[in-house]
Short mmCIF file of C-alpha atoms in Angstrom, two decimals:
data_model
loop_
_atom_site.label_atom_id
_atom_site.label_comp_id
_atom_site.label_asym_id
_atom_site.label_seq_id
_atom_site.Cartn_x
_atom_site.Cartn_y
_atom_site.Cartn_z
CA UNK D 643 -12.12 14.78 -5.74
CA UNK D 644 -12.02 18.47 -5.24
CA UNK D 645 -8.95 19.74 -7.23
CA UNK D 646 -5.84 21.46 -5.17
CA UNK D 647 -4.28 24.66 -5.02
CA UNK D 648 -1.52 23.16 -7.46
CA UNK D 649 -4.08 21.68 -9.93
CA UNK D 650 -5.99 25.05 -9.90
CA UNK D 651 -2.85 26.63 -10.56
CA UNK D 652 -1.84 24.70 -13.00
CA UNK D 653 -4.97 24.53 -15.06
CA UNK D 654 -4.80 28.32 -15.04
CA UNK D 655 -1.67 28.88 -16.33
CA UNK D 656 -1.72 26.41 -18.87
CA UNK D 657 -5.45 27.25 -19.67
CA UNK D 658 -6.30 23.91 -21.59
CA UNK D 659 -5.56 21.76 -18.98
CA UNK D 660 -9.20 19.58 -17.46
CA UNK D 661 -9.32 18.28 -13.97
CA UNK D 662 -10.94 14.90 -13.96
CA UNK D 663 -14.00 13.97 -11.54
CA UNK D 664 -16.18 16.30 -9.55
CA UNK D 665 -15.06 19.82 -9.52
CA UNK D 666 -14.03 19.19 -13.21
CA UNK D 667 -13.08 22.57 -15.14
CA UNK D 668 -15.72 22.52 -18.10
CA UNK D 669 -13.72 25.21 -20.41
CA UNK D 670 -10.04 26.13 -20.57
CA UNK D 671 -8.56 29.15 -22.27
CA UNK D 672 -9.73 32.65 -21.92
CA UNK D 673 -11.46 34.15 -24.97
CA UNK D 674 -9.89 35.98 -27.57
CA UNK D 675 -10.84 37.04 -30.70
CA UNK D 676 -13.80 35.24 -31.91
CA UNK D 677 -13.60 32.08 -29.36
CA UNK D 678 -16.57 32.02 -27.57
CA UNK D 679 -15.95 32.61 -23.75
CA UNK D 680 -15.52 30.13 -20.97
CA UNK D 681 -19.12 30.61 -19.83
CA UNK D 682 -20.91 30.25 -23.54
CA UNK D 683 -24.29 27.92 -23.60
CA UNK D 684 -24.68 26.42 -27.14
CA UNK D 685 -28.01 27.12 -28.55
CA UNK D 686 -30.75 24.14 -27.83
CA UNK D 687 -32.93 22.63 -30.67
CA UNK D 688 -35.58 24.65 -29.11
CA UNK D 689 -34.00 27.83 -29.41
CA UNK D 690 -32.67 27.33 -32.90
CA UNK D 691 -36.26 26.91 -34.17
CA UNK D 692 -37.53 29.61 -32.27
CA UNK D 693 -35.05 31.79 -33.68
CA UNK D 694 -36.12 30.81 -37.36
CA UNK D 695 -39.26 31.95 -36.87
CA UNK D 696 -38.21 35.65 -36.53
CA UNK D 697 -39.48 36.84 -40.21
CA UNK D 698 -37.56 40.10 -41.49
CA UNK D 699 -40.42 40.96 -43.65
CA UNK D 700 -42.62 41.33 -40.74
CA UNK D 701 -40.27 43.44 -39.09
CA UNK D 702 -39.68 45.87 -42.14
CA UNK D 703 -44.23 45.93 -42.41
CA UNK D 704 -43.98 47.12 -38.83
CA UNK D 705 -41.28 49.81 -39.33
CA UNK D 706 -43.27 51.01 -42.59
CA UNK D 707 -46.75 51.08 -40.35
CA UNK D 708 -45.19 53.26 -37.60
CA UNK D 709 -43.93 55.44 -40.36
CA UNK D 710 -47.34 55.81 -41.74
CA UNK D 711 -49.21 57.66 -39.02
CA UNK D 712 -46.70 60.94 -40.02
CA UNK D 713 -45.53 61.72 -36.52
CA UNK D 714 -45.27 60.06 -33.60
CA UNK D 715 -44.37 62.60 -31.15
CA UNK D 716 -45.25 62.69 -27.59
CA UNK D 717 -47.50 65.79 -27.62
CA UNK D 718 -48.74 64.86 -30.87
CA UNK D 719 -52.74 64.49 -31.78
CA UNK D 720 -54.29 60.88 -29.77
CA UNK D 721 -57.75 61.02 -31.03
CA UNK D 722 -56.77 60.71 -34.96
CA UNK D 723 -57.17 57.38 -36.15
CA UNK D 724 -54.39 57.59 -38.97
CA UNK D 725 -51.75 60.17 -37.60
CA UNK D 726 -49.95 60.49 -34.46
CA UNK D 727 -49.09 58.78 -31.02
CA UNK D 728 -52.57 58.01 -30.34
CA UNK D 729 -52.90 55.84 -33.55
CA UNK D 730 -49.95 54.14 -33.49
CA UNK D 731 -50.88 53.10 -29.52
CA UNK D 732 -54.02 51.51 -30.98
CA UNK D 733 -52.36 49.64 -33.92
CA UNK D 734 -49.54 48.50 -31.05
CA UNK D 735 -52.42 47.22 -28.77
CA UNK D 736 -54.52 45.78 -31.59
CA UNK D 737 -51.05 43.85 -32.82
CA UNK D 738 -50.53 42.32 -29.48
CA UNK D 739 -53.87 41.42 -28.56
CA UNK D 740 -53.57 39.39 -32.00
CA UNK D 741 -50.63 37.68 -30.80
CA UNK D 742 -52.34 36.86 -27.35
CA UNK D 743 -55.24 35.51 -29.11
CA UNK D 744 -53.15 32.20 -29.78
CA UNK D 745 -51.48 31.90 -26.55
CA UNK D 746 -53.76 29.71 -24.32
CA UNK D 747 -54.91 32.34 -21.96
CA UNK D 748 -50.85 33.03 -21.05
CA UNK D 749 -50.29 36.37 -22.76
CA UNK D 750 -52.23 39.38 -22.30
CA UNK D 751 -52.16 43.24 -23.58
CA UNK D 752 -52.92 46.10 -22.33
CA UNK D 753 -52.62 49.74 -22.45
CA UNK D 754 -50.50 51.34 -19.45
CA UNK D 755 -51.33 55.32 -19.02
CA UNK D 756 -50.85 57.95 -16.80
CA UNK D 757 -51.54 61.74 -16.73
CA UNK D 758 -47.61 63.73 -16.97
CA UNK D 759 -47.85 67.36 -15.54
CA UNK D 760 -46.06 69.68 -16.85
CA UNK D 761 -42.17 69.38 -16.67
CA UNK D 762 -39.03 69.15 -18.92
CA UNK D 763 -40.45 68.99 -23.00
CA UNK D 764 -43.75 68.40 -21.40
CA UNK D 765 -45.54 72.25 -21.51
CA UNK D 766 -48.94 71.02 -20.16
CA UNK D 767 -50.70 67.73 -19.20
CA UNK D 768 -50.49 64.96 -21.36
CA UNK D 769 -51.28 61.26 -21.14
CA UNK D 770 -48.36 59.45 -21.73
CA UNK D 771 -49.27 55.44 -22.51
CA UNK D 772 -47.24 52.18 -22.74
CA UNK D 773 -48.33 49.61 -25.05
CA UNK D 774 -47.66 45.99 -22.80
CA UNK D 775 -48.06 41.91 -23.59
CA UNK D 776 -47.33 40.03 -20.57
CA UNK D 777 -46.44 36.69 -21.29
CA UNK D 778 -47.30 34.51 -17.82
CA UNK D 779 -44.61 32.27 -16.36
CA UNK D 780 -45.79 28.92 -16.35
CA UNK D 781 -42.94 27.65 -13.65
CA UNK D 782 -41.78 31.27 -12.23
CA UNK D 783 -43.56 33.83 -13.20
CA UNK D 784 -42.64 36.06 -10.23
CA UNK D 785 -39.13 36.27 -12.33
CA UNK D 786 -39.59 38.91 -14.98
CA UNK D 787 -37.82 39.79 -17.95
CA UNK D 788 -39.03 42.97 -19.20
CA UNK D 789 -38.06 44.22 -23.66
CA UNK D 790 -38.32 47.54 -24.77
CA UNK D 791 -38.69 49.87 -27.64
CA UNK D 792 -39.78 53.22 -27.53
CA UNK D 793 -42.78 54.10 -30.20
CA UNK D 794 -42.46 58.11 -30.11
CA UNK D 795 -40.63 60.00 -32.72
CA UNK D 796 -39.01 63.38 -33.35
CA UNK D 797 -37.70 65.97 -35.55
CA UNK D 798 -34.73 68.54 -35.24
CA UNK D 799 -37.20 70.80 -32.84
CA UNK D 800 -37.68 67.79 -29.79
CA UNK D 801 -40.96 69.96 -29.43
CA UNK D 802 -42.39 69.93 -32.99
CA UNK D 803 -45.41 67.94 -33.05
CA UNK D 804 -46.65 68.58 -36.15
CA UNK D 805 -44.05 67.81 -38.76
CA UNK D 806 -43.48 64.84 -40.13
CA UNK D 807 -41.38 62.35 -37.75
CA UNK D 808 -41.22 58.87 -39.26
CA UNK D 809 -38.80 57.71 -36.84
CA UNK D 810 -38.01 54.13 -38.96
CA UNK D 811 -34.58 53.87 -37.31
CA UNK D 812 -35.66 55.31 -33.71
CA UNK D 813 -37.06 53.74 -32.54
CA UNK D 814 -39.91 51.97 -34.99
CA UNK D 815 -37.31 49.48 -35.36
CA UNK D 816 -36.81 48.80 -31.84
CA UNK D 817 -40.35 48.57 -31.32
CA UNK D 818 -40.28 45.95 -34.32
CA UNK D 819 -38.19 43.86 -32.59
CA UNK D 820 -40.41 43.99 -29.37
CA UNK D 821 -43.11 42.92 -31.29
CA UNK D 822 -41.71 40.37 -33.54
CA UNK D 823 -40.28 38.33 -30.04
CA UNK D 824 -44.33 38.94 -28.54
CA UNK D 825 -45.24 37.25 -31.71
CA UNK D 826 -42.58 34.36 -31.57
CA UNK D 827 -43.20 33.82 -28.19
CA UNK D 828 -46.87 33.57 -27.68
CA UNK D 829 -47.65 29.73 -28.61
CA UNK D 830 -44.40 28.87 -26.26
CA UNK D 831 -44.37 28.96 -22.42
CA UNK D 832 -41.67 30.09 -20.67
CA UNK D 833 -40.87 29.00 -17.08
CA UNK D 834 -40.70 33.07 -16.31
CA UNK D 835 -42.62 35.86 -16.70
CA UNK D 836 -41.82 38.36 -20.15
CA UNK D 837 -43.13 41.66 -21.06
CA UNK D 838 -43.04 43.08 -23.99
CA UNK D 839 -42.96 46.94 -23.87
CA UNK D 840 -43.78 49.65 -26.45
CA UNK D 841 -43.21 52.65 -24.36
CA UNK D 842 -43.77 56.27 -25.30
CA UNK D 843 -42.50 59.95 -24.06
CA UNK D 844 -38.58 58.35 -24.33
CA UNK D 845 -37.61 61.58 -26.56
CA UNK D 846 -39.21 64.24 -23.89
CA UNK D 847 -37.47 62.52 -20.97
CA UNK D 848 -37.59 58.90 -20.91
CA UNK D 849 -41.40 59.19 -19.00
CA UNK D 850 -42.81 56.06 -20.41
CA UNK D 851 -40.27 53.84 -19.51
CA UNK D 852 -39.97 55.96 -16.17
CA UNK D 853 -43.52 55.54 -15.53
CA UNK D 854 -43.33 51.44 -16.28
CA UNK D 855 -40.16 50.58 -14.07
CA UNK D 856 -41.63 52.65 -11.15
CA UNK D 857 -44.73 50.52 -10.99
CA UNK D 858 -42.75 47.62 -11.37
CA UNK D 859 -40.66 48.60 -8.43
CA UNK D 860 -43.72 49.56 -6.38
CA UNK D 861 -45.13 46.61 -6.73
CA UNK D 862 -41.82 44.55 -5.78
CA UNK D 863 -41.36 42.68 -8.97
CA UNK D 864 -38.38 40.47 -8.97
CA UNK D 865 -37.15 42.33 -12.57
CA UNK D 866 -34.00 40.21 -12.83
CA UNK D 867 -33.39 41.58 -16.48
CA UNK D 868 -34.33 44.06 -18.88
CA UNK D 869 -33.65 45.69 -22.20
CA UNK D 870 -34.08 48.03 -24.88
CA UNK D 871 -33.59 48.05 -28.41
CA UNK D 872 -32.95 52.13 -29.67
CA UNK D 873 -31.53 52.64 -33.05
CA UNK D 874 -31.30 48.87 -33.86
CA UNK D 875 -32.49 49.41 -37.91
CA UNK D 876 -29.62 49.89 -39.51
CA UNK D 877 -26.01 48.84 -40.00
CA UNK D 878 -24.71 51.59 -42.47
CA UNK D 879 -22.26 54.42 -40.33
CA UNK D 880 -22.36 58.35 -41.70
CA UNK D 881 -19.36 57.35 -44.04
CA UNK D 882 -21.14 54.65 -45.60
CA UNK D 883 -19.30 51.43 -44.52
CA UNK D 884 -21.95 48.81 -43.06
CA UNK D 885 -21.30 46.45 -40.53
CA UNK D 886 -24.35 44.30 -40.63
CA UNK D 887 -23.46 41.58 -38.26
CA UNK D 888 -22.50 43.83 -35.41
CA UNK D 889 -24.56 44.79 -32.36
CA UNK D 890 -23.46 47.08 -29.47
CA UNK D 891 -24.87 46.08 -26.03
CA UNK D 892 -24.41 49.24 -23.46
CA UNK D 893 -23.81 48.04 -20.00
CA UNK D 894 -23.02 50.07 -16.77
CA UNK D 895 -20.22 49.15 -14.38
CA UNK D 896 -20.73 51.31 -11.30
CA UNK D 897 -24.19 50.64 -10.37
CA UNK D 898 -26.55 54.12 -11.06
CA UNK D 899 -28.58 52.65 -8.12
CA UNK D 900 -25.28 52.26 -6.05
CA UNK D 901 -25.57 53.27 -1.91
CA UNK D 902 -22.63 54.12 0.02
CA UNK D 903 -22.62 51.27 1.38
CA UNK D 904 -22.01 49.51 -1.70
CA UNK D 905 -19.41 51.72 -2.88
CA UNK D 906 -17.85 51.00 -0.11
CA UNK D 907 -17.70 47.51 -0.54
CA UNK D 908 -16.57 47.69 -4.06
CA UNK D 909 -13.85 49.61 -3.92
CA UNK D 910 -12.92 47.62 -1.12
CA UNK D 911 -13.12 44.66 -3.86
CA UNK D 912 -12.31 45.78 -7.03
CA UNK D 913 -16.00 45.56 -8.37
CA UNK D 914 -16.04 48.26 -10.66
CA UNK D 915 -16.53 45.22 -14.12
CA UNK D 916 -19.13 42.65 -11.95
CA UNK D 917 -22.44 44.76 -11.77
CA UNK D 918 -25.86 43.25 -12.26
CA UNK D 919 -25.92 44.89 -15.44
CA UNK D 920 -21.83 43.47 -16.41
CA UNK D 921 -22.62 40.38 -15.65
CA UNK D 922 -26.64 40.44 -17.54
CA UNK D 923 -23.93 42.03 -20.79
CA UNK D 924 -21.76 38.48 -20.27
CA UNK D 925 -24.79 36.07 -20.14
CA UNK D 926 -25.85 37.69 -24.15
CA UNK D 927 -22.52 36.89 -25.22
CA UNK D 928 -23.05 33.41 -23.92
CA UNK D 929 -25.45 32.60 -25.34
CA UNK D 930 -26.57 34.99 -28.46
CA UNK D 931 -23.22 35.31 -29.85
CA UNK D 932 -23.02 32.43 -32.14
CA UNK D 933 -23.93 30.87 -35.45
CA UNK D 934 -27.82 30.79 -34.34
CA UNK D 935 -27.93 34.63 -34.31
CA UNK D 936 -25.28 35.38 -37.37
CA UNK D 937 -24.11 37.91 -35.15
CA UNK D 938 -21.65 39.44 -32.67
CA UNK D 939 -22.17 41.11 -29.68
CA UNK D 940 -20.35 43.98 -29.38
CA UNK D 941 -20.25 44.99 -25.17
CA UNK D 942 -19.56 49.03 -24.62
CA UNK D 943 -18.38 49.15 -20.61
CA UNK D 944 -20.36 52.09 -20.84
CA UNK D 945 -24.26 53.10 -19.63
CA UNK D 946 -25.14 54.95 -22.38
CA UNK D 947 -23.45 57.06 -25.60
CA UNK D 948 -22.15 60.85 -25.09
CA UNK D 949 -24.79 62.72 -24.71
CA UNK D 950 -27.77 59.93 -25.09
CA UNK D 951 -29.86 58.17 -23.16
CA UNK D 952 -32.21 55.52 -23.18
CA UNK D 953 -35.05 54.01 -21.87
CA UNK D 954 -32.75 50.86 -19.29
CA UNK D 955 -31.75 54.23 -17.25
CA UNK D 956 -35.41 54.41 -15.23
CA UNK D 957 -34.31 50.39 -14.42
CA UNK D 958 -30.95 50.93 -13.32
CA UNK D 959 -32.34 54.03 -11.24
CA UNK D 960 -34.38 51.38 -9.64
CA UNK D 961 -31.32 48.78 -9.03
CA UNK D 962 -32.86 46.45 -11.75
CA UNK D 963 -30.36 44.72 -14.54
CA UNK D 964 -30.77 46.61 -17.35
CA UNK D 965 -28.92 47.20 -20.63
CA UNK D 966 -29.15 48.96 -24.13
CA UNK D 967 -28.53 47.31 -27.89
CA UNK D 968 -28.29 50.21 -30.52
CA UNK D 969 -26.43 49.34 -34.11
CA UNK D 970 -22.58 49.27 -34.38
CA UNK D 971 -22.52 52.56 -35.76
CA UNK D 972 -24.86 55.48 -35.90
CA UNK D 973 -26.02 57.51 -39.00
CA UNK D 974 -26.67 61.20 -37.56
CA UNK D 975 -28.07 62.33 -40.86
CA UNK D 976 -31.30 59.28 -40.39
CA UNK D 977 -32.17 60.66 -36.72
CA UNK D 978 -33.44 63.53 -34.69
CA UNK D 979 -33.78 65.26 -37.95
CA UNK D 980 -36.50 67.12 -39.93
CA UNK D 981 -37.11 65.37 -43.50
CA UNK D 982 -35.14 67.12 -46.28
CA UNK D 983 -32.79 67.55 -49.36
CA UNK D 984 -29.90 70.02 -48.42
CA UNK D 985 -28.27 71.90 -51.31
CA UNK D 986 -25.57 69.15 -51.88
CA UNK D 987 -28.70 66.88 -52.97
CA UNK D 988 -28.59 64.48 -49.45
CA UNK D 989 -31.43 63.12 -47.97
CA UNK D 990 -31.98 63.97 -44.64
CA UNK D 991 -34.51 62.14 -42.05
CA UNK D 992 -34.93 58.83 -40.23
CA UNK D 993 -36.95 57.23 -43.43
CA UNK D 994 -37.52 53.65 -43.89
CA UNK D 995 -35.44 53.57 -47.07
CA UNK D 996 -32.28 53.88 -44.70
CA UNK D 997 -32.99 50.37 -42.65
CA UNK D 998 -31.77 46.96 -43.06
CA UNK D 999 -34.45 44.89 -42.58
CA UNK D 1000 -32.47 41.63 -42.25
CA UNK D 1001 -29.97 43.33 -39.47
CA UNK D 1002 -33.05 44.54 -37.40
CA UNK D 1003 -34.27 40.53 -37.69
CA UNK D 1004 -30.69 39.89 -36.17
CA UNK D 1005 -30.81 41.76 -33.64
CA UNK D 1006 -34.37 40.40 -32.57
CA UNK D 1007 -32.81 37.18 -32.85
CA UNK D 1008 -29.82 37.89 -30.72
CA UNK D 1009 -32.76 39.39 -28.05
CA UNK D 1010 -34.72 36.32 -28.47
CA UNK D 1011 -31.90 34.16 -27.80
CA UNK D 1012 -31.09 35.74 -24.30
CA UNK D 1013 -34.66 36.45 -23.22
CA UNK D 1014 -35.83 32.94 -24.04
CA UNK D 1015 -32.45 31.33 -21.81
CA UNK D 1016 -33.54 33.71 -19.57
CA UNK D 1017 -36.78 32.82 -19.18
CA UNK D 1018 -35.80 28.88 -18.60
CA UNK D 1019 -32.89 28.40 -16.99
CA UNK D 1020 -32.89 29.27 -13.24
CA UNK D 1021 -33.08 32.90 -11.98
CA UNK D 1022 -29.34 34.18 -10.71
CA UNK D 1023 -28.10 32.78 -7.70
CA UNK D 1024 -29.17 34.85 -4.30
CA UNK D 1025 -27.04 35.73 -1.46
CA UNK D 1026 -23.77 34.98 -2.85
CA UNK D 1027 -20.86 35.39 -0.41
CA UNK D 1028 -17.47 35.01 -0.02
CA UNK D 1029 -15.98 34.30 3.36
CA UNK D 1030 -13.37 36.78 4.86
CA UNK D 1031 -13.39 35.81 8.36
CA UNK D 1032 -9.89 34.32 8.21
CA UNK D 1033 -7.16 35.39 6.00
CA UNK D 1034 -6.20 31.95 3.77
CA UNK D 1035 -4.98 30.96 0.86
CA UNK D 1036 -8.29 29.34 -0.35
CA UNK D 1037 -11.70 30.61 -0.92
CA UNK D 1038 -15.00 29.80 0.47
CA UNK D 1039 -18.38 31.08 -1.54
CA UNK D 1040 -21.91 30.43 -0.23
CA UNK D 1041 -25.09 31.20 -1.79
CA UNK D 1042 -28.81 30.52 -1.28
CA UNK D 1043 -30.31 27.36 -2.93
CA UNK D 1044 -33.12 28.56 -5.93
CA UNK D 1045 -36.69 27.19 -5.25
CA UNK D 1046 -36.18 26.25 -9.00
CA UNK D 1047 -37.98 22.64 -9.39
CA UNK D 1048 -35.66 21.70 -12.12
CA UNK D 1049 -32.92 23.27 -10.32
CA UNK D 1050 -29.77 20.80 -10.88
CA UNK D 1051 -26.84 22.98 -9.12
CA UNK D 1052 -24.31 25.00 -9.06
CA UNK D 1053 -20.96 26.23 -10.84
CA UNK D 1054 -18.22 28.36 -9.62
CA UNK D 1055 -16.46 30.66 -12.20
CA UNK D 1056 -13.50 32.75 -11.74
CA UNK D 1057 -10.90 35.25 -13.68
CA UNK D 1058 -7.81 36.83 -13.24
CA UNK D 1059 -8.82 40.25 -12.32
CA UNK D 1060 -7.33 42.19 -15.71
CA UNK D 1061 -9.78 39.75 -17.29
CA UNK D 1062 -13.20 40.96 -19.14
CA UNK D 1063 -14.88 37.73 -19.07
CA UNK D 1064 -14.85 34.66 -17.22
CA UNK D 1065 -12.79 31.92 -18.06
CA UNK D 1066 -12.83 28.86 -15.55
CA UNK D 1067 -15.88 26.79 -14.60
CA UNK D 1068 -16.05 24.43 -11.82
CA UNK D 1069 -18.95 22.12 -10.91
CA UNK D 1070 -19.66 22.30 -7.55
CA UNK D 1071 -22.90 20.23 -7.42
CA UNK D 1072 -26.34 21.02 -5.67
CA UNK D 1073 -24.59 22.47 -2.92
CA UNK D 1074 -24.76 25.94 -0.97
CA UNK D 1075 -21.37 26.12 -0.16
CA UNK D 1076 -18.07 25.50 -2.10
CA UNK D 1077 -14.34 25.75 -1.23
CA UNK D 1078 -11.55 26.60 -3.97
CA UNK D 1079 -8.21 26.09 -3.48
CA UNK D 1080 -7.22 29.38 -4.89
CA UNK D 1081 -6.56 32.58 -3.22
CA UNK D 1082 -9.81 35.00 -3.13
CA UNK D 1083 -6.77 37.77 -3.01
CA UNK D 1084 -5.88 36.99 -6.86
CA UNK D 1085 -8.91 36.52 -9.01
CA UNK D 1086 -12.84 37.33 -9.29
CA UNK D 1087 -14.81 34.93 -8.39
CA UNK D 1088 -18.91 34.14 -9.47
CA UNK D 1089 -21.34 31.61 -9.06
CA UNK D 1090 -24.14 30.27 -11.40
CA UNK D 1091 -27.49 28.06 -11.50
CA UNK D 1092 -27.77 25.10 -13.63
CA UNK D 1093 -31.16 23.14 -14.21
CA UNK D 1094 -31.73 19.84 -15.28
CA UNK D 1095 -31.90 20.66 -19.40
CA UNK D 1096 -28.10 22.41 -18.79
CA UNK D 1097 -29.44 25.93 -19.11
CA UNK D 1098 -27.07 28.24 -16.61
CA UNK D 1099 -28.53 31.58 -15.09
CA UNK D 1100 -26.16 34.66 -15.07
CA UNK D 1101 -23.51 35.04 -12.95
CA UNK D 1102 -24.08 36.53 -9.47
CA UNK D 1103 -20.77 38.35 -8.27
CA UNK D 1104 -20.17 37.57 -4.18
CA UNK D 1105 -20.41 40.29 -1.61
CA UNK D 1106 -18.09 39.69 1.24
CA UNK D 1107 -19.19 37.98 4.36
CA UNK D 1108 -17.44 37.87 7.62
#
């Protein structure tokens, strides 16, 4: 029995109360404090052991290998075999091609390059390659998922390539990460498609990553989520206090890719919190922030730090889902700076003796945990409306069945509208089309996949339909 506009009501207000039968609400109050929200998927016994694998000594041995080719930089020497970009590319591609060895044929690596004329930090040609593992799909794998790191370094001078740039915090420990989830992953099969990106050029300009989501775009890929890990290696601030069970996840309101149109529409709507990106941000919670992980996710309603950028920004350009984790709280002193002792006797440079190891294996775990859901539960819902042809006090939502074969059904979420999260869930069944007996005027509405094993996609947000 579908519930009525005074059950609704009722269960809202009093935010523990369940509604028996179909169209049951599966979670009550909203989430405060450390309550997980209305939305949150416990891990599975699958994803629990997958997580245990994630090894923090093989993390720190890749941070201390991308230290030892001296610099990284972008315009750095490629044709040394023990310093600089070029032999840190060929350790990367040698690394993944060992991890594809034991996948069955379903990952493979590769080198991505192209030739950069000269432009901003770039003073004459240079090849500029990605280091890729693509790990095939084996239900989708036209859905993509797409993890970043960036391997380039820097000193003070974003043009010195010649000094020493060990880069252990940014971004070899992103690119640790990257590679510790290619390694994880390789002997499983996801239902979708994940690659695994070491991307270079991110200090001059974000090029790599630039160069990556264009041919991604070109090529139409259905990117329904990305990320990158920058700065992810250590959980000591500039003042000294740690915080080593924090992670920030940066994630845009206001779509970068946003038309007129689509202003339009959201500030006809109130939209500003229910992006792609938002709504990508409140899947990790649901599903990485818990005991599995040993960690909390920290969401910034922000794209990026003042003054910073990273290497999501070519995917959001595009109108891809795309979002940033960087530690809780930034050492200045470890970054962006060349390697010295100032007269005060402190150590200045981004050196491996300044990274937690086991942090940087939490953060990969916390990735891990929403790539892998990712990866096999259904893709987000398509072509989710809500009807305004009428003016009523209930609320109609529509949406376009998955092709999903394990595709179970649907829920309906919703939120008061001051609300960051969601914090009602109705089944609606294996249905396109579902009526609420609550007024569209007053809260947010979404809409979610569920599959046969209970995974749940992310949330898609309605457009209005007429």
């Amino acid at each position: 029995m579908r519930p009525s506009r005074r059950t609704v009501l009722t269960a809202t207000a009093a935010g523990a109360t369940a509604l028996g039968g179909p169209g049951t609400v599966a979670a009550a109050a909203a989430p405060t404090g450390s309550r997980p929200p209305a939305t949150a998927q416990p891990p599975s016994r699958e994803l629990r052991a997958l997580l245990r694998e994630i090894d923090p000594d093989r993390i720190e041995a890749t941070v201390r290998t991308l230290v030892s080719f001296g610099t990284r930089h972008t315009l750095s020497v490629q044709d040394d075999p023990a310093r600089g970009i070029g032999a840190a590319r060929d350790w990367l591609l040698a690394e993944l091609r060992s991890y594809a060895e034991v996948s069955g044929g379903r990952m493979t690596a590769e080198l991505q390059s192209y030739v950069q004329e000269p432009a901003s930090r770039i003073p004459t040609a240079t090849r500029i390659t990605n280091v890729l593992a693509t790990l095939r799909g084996a239900v989708t794998p036209e859905r993509v998922y797409v993890v970043s790191g960036h391997y380039d370094s820097r000193v003070t001078d974003v043009m010195d390539a010649t000094s020493d740039a060990p880069g252990a915090d940014d971004d070899a420990s992103g690119v640790a990460v990257v590679l510790e989830l290619a390694r994880v992953m390789a002997r499983r099969r996801p239902a979708s498609t994940i690659v695994f990106a070491a991307v270079a050029g991110e200090e001059q300009g974000l090029y790599g990553s630039g160069h990556l989501a264009e041919l991604l775009k070109a090529a139409g890929t259905d990117v329904q989520g990305m990320f990158t890990n920058d700065i992810v290696g250590s959980s000591t601030a500039d003042d000294g206090t740690r915080d080593p069970y924090t992670v920030r996840l940066f994630a845009e309101g206001v779509p970068t890719s946003e038309t007129p149109e689509q202003a339009a529409t959201r500030r006809s709507v109130g939209g500003e919190n229910d992006s792609a990106t938002r709504q990508l941000a409140r899947f990790v919670r649901d599903v990485a922030d818990n005991d599995a992980t040993g960690m909390r996710v920290r969401v910034i309603y922000r794209r990026d730090r003042y003054l910073r950028g990273g290497d999501h920004i070519p995917f959001l350009e595009r109108g891809y889902p795309a979002a940033r984790f960087t530690e809780p709280a930034e050492d200045f002193a470890h970054q962006h700076q060349d390697v010295r002792v100032d007269e005060s006797g402190k150590q200045y440079g981004d050196l491996p003796e300044f990274c937690d190891f086991p942090f940087t294996a939490r953060v990969a775990r916390v990735n891990a945990a929403a790539l892998w859901t990712l990866a096999q539960a259904p893709g987000t819902p398509r072509g989710a409306g809500i009807v305004t042809s009428a003016l009523t006090n209930s609320t109609r939502l529509t949406w376009t069945r998955g092709t999903e074969p394990d595709l179970a059904g649907y829920e309906v979420v919703w939120r008061e509208t001051t609300a960051p999260e969601w914090t009602r869930v109705l089944d609606a069944g294996d249905v396109t089309s579902y009526e609420v007996d609550l007024s569209k005027d007053n809260v947010f509405f979404g809409v979610r996949a569920v599959n046969r094993a209970g995974l749940r996609s992310p949330v898609a947000f309605p457009a209005p339909r007429s």
